[in-house]
Structure formats: C-alpha cells, structure tokens
Coordinates of C-alpha atoms in Angstrom, one line a residue:
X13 CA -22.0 -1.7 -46.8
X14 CA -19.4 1.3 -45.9
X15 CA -20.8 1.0 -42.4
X16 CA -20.7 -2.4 -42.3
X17 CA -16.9 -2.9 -43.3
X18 CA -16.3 0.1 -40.6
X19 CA -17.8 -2.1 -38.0
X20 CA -16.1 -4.8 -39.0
X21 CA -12.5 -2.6 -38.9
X22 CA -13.4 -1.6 -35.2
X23 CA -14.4 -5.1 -33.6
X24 CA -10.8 -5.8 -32.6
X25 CA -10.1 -2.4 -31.4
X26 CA -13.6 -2.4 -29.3
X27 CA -12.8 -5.6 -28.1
X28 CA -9.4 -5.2 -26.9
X29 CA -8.7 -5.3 -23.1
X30 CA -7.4 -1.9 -23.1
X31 CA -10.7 0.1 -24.2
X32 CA -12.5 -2.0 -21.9
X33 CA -10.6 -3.3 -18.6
X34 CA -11.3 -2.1 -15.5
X35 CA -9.8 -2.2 -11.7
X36 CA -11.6 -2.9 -8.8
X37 CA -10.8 -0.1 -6.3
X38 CA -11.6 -0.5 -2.6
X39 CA -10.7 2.3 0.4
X40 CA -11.2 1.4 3.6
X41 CA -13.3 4.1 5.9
X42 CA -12.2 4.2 9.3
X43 CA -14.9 6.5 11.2
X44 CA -17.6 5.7 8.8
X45 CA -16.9 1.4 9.6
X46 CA -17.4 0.8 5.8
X47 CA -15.2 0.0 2.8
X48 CA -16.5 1.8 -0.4
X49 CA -16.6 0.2 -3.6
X50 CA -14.9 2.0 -6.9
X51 CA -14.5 0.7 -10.7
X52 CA -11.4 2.4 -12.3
X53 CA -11.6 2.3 -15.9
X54 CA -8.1 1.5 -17.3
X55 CA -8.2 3.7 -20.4
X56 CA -9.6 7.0 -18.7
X57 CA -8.6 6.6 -15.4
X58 CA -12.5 7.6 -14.4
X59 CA -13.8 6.0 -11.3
X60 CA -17.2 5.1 -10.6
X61 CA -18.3 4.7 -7.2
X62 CA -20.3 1.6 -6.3
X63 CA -21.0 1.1 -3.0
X64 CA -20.6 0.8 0.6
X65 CA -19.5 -2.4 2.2
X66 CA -20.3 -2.2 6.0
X67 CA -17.4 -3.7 8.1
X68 CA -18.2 -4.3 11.6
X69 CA -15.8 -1.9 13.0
X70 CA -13.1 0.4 12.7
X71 CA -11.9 -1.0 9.2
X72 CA -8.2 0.6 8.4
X73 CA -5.3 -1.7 6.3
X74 CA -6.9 -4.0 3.0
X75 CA -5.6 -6.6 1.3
X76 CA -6.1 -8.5 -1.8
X77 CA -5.4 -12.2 -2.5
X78 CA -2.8 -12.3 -5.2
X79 CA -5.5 -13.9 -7.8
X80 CA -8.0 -10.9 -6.8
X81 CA -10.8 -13.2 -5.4
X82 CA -10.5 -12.4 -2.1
X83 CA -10.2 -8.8 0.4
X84 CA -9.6 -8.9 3.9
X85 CA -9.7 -6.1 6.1
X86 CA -8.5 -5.4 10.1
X87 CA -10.7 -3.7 12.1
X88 CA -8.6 -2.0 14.4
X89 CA -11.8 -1.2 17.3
X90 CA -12.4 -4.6 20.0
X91 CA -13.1 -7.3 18.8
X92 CA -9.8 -7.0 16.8
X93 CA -10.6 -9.4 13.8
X94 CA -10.0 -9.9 10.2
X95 CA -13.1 -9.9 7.6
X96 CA -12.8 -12.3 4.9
X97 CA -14.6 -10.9 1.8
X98 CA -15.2 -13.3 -2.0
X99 CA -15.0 -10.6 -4.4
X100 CA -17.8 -11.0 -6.5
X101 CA -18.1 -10.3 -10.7
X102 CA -18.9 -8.3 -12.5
X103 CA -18.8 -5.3 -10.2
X104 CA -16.2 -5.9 -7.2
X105 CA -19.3 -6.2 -4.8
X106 CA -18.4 -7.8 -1.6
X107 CA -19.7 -10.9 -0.1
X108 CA -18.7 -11.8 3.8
X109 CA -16.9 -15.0 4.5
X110 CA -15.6 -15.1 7.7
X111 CA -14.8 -12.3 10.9
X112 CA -11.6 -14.1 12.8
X113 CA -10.6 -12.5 16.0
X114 CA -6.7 -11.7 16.6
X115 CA -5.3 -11.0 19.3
X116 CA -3.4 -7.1 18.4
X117 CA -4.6 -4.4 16.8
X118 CA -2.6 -4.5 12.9
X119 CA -1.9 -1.0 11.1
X120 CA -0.5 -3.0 8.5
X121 CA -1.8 -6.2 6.7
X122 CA -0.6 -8.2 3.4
X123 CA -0.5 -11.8 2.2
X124 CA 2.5 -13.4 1.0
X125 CA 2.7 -14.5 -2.6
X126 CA 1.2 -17.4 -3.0
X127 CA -2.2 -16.7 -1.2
X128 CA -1.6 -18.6 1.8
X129 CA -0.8 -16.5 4.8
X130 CA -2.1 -13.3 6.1
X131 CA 0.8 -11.5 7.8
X132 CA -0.1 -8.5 9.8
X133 CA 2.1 -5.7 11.7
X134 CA 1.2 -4.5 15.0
X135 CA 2.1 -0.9 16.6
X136 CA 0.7 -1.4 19.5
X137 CA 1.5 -4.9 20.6
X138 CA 5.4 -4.9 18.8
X139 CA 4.5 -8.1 16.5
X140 CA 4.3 -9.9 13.2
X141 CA 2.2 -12.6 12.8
X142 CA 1.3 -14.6 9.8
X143 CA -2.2 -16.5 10.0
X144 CA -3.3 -19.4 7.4
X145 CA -5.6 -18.7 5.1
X146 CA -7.4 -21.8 4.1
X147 CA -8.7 -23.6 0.8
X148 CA -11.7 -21.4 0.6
X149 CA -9.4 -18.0 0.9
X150 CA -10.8 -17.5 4.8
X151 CA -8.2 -16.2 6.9
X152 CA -8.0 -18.7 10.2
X153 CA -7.2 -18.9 14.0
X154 CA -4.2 -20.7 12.8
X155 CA -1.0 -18.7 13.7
X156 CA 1.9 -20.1 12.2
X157 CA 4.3 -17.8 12.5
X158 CA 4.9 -14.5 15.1
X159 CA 7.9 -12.7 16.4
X160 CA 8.6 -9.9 18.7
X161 CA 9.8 -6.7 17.2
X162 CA 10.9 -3.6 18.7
X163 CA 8.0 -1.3 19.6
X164 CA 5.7 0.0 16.7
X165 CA 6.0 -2.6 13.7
X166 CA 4.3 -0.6 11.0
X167 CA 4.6 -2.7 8.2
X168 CA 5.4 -6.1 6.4
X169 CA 6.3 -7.1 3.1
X170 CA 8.0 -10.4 1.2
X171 CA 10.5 -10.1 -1.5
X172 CA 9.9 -11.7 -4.5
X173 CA 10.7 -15.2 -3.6
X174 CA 8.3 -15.2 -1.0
X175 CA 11.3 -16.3 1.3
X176 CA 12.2 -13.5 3.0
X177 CA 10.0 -10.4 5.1
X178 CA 10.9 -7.2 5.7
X179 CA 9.7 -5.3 8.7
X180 CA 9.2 -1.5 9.5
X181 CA 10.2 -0.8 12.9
X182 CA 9.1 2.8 13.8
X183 CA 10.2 2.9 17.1
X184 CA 14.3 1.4 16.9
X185 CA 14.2 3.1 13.6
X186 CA 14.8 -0.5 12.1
X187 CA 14.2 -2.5 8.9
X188 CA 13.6 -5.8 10.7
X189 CA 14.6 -8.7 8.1
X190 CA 13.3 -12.4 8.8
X191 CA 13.2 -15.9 6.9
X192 CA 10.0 -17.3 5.6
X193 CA 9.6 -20.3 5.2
X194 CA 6.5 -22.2 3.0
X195 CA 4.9 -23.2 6.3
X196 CA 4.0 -19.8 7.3
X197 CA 7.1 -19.9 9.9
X198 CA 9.0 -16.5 10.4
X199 CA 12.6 -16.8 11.9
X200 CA 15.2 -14.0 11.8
X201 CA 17.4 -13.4 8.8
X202 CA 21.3 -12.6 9.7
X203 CA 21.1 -10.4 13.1
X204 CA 18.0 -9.5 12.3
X205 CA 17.5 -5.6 11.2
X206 CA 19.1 -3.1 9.3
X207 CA 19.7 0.1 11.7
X208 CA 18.5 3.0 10.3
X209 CA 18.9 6.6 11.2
X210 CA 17.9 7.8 14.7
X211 CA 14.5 9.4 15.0
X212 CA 13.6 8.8 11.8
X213 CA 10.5 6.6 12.1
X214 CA 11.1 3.4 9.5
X215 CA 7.1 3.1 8.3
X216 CA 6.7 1.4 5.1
X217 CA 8.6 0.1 2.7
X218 CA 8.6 -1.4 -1.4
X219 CA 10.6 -4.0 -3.2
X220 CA 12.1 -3.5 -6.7
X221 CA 10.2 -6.0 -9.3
X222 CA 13.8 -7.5 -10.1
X223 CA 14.2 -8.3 -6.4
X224 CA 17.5 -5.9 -6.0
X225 CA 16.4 -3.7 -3.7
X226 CA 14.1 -2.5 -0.8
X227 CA 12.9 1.3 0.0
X228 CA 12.0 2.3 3.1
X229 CA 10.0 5.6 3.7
X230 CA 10.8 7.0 7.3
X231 CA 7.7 8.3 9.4
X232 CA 9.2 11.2 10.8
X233 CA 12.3 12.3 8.7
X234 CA 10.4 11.2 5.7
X235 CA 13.5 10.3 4.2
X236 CA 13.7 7.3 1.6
X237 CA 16.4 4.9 2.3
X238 CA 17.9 2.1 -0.3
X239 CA 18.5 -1.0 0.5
X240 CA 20.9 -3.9 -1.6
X241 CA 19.2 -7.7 -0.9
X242 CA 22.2 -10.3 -0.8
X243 CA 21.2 -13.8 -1.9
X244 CA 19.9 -14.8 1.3
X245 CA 17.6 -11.7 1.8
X246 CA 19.8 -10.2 4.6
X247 CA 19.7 -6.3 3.2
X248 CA 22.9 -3.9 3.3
X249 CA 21.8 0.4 3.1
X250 CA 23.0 2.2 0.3
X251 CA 21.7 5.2 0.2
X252 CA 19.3 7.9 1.5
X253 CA 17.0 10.6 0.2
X254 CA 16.0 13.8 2.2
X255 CA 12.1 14.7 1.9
X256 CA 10.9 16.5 -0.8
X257 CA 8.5 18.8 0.4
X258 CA 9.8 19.5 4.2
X259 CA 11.5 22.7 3.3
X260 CA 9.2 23.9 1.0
X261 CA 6.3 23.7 3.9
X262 CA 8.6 24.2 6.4
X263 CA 8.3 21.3 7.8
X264 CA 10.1 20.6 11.2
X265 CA 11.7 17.3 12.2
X266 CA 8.4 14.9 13.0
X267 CA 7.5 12.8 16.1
X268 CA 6.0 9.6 17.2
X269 CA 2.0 10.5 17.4
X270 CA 0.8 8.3 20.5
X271 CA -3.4 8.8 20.7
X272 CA -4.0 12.3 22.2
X273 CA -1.1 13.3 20.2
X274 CA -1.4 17.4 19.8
X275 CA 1.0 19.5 18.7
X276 CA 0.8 22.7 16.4
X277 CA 3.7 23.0 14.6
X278 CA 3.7 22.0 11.2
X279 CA 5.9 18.6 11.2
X280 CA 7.1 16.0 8.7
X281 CA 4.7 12.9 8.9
X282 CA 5.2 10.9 5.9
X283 CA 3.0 7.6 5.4
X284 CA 2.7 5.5 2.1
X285 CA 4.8 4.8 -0.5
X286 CA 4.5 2.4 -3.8
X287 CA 6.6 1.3 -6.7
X288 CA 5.1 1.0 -10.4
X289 CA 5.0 -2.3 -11.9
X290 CA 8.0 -2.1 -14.0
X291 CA 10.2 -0.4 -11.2
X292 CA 10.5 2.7 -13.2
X293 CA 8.8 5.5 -10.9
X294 CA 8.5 5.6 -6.3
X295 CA 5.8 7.4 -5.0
X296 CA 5.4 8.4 -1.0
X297 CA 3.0 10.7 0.9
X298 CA 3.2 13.2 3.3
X299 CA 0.5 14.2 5.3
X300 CA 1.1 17.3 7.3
X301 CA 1.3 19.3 3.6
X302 CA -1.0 17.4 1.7
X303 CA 1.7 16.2 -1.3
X304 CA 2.4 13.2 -3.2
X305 CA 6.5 13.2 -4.7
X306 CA 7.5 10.8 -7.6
X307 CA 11.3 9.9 -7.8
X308 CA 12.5 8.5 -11.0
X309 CA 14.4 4.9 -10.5
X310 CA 17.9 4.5 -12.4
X311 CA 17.4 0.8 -14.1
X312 CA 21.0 -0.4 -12.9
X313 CA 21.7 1.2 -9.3
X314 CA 18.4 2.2 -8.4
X315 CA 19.2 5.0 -7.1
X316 CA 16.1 7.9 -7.3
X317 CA 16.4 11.4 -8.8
X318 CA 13.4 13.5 -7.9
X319 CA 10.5 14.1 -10.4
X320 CA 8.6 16.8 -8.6
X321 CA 5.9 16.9 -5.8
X322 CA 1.6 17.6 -6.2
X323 CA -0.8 18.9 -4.0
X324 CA -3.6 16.1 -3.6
X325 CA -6.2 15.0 -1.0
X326 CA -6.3 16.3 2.4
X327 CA -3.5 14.4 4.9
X328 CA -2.9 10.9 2.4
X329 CA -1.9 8.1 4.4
X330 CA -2.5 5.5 1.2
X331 CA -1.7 5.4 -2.3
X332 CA -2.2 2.5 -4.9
X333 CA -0.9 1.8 -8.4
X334 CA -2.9 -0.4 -10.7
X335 CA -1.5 -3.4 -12.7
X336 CA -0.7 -0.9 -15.3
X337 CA 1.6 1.5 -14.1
X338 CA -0.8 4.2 -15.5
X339 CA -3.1 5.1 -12.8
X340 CA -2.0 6.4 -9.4
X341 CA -5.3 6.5 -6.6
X342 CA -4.8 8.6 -3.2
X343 CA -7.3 9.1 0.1
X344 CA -6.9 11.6 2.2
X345 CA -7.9 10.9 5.7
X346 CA -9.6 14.5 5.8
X347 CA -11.5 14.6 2.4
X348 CA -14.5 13.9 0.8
X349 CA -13.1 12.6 -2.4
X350 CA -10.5 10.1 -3.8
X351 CA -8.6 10.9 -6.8
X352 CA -7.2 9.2 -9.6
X353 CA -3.8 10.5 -11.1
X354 CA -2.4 9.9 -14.7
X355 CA 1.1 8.8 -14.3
X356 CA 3.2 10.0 -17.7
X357 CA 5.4 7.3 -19.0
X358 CA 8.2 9.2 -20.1
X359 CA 8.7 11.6 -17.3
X360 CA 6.5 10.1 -14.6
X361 CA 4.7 13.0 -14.0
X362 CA 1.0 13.5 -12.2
X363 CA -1.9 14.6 -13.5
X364 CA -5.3 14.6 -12.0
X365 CA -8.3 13.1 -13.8
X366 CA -10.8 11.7 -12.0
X367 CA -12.6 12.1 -8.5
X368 CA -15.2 9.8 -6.5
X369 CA -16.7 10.5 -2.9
X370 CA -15.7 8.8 0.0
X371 CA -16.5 7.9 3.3
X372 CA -15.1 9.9 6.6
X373 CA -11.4 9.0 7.6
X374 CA -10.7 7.6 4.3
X375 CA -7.5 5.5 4.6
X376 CA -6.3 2.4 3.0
X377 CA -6.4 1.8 -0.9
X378 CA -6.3 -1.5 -2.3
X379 CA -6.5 -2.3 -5.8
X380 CA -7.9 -5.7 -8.2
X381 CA -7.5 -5.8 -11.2
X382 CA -10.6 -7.7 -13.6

C-alpha cells in the first residue's frame, strides 16, 4: 500500500515535461555530405546520437521551420540546392521532401518568422535572397525577394516583427538593414547599412527577445558591436566590445580567408554567436583558439560585461541554445565530438556535460525542440 501511495506521489513529477522533454539536435557535416541526428535530453543535458542523414552534397548552414516540422539544408558543392526534410516523431529522423537548385552558393540560411520564406546569404555571389516555401513546408523556385550587397554577405536575420532584416556584410564591414515586407519582398531600410569599423569583418549577428537591440560579431576583429533598432528597424551603434580571448592567445588582427587561404600566424577568426531565450546571456566563438566567451546582458541598456571564456571543440564555427536557456551545443569543424554545455542561471557560466560523435568538418548546429 506504502508503495502504492509513493507511486501515486511521483506520477506528476514523472510525467512532467521537464524529466522527460527532449531536443532534436541536428549538425550538419560538410566533408562527410551527411547531417547527423542527436536527441538532447532537457534535464541532463545528455545527447544521444541517432543517425546519419545523407545529404547529396557538401551540406553546411541548417534551418528549422519555426513549428519544428521541417529542416532545410544548403549544399554548398554544384548543384547548389536546398533539401527540404519533414522531421519525423518520435526520434527527429529525417524524411526528404524536395532538392531545389539556387543559383549561389549560401553560408548562411534562415526562415523568417512565420514559416514562409527561406532567406539565404551568399559570400560568394554578394546576395540575399528569400525563396517561398509552400503549403507543404518545401522550399520553392519562387524568388520573391533578392538584393545586391557589398561583397561577402555572411548572414541574415529578422527582428522580431518579421519586418525588418539585418545583413552581415564581411567585406564593407557593414550591417546591411532592409524592409520586409509579408510577400517575401526585401527593399532597403533608411540608407541601407550601418558602417562598422574598418577590417573588422561584420559575420553574424543576434537580436534581443524584446526587439531593442542587434549584436553583431565581427569575423576578423572579433569584436561585438551594439546596435539600438528605432521604430522603423533602421539601427543606430552604440557600443563595442574588444575580443575576449585575442590577447590571451595572442591573437593578431585576422583576415579575409579566400579558398587556398594559408597563413601561419595565429589570427582572430571569430564565427558564431547566439543569445539565450530570455536575453540574459551572448555567446560567440572563436576558432583560431578553440574558445567559447559568455557576456552577461544588462536588462535596461544591454550593454555586456564579460562572464569568462572555455576551451571547447577543435576550431567552432556553430553554436546553438535550446528553448530553455539551459543547454549550450558546439561543433568543431576539427573534432570528432560535439558537446553539450550547462549554462548556470545565475552567473551564466559553462560547464561541460555531455559528448556525441560526429561526422568530419562538423559545422552547423540547429536545434528542435519536441
């Protein structure tokens, strides 16, 4: 009877989404061609490698749909294309819907918030496009929307609105800002960018869940810049943060990296960075020494103070947060693992926890949550 009335005590706890929710954690494997399959369980942060998804190609940037059913991938190897994948339950296994061909090779893809649009970035062709995605979540032929940047867009991302995109511009060290409208059109917001320092690289960039404010993280200075939205999107800098790790490695000043690229001195050559979902921690990478550094986000200015800076997988170029805010997950281009990181509410600390092998020339992380 004792046992009985225990089990009876436990059923909510065991039953509750956070003993039992997972993530769906995918990395895209450039020289193997494959995507492998993960399942990150929420309350230990352990991952569980499922699988390998072939992908045609040279597979690099992922995205998910915004209701998790979909993934689509660039191959970055002719054909350029997109794969449409359904993400199938219970396990995150992937079933092919469609390969569309583009015309550019994208570094960077996303959709915008509704679903409805895939919007891609293109280094080598100085573009961003945005392509429909139909009924059945298949990304299309249909190009409703592109624009020629400077050279090397690197990255795309909407505010919160879904109104307004921001554009990396690595080579005019330029955070490109454009209109959006709910056609899938792309027109240019104000004058159109938001200079940034020279040689710097602008790369990738985050906006704050309230909608206040966009970071960029800059290639080859690896500095983090602020940015202040007005109503209309058009963005004003604020402030800007030195790297974290370059004098600690040594790090020189970094450079644009055409292919063939060789060059032995040790050199800044920062890639991701990523926001938690309640705005209160930023995380970037740099690659040349390995690292992952957390800056803590003050609430009203949003201006970062430094947490600290962890060794991690070998040269990260993506990182991912779950729905959460408790996990972080990194790749490392050069290793045979990913990792999962405990990030500590309070301080915002790392701490590794779990570890799952990969494929070769891990890159791109991309997370769904059940």
């Amino acid at each position: 009877m004792n046992r009985f009335k225990t089990a009876l005590a436990l059923l909510p706890l065991l039953c509750s989404p956070s003993v039992w929710a997972t993530t769906f954690v995918y990395i895209s494997n450039a020289e193997s061609g494959t995507v492998s399959r993960y399942v990150l369980n929420e309350a230990t942060g352990r991952l569980h490698w499922r699988g390998e998804t072939p992908a045609g190609g040279k597979i690099m940037p992922l995205a998910a749909s915004p209701d998790g059913q979909h993934l689509y991938g660039a191959l970055r190897s002719p054909p350029y294309a997109i794969v449409s994948w359904r993400v199938t339950r219970p396990h995150g296994d992937l079933q092919r819907m469609a390969v569309t061909p583009v015309a550019a090779s994208f570094p960077w893809i996303t959709t915008d918030r509704r679903g409805h649009f895939l919007l891609a970035a293109s280094y080598d062709s100085d573009i961003v496009t945005s392509n429909r995605i139909d009924s059945q979540g298949r990304v299309t032929e249909q190009v409703t929307g592109k624009v020629k940047t400077g050279p090397h867009a690197h990255s795309v991302i909407t505010d919160v609105s879904n109104h307004a995109l921001y554009v990396g511009n690595l080579g005019t060290d330029r955070v490109l800002q454009y209109a959006f409208s709910d056609d899938g059109v792309i027109t240019p917001l104000g004058k159109g960018f938001v200079q940034g320092e020279k040689n710097s690289g602008a790369r990738h960039s985050v906006i704050s869940p309230d909608n206040r404010f966009v970071y960029n993280l800059a290639e080859m200075s690896g500095t983090i810049t602020q940015f202040r939205r007005a109503a209309d999107g058009s963005l004003t800098a604020l402030k800007r943060w030195p790297n974290a790790v370059a004098k600690r490695y040594n790090l020189q000043h970094g450079e644009q990296r055409p292919a063939g690229y060789s060059d032995p001195t040790p050199r800044i050559w920062a890639a991701d960075i990523q926001i938690t979902p309640d705005g209160h921690f930023i995380y970037v990478t740099e690659r040349t020494s390995s690292t992952v550094s957390g800056y803590r986000v003050d609430k009203a200015s949003g201006e970062l103070t430094l947490i600290g800076s962890w060794p991690v997988e070998k040269q990260p170029r993506s990182i991912a947060i779950d729905a959460q805010g408790k996990w972080l997950i990194v790749s490392g281009e050069k290793s045979a693992v990913i990792s999962s990181y405990a990030i500590d509410p309070a301080s915002g600390e790392l701490k590794r926890v779990s570890e799952a092998p990969a494929g070769k020339g891990a890159n791109w992380v991309t997370l769904i949550a059940q």
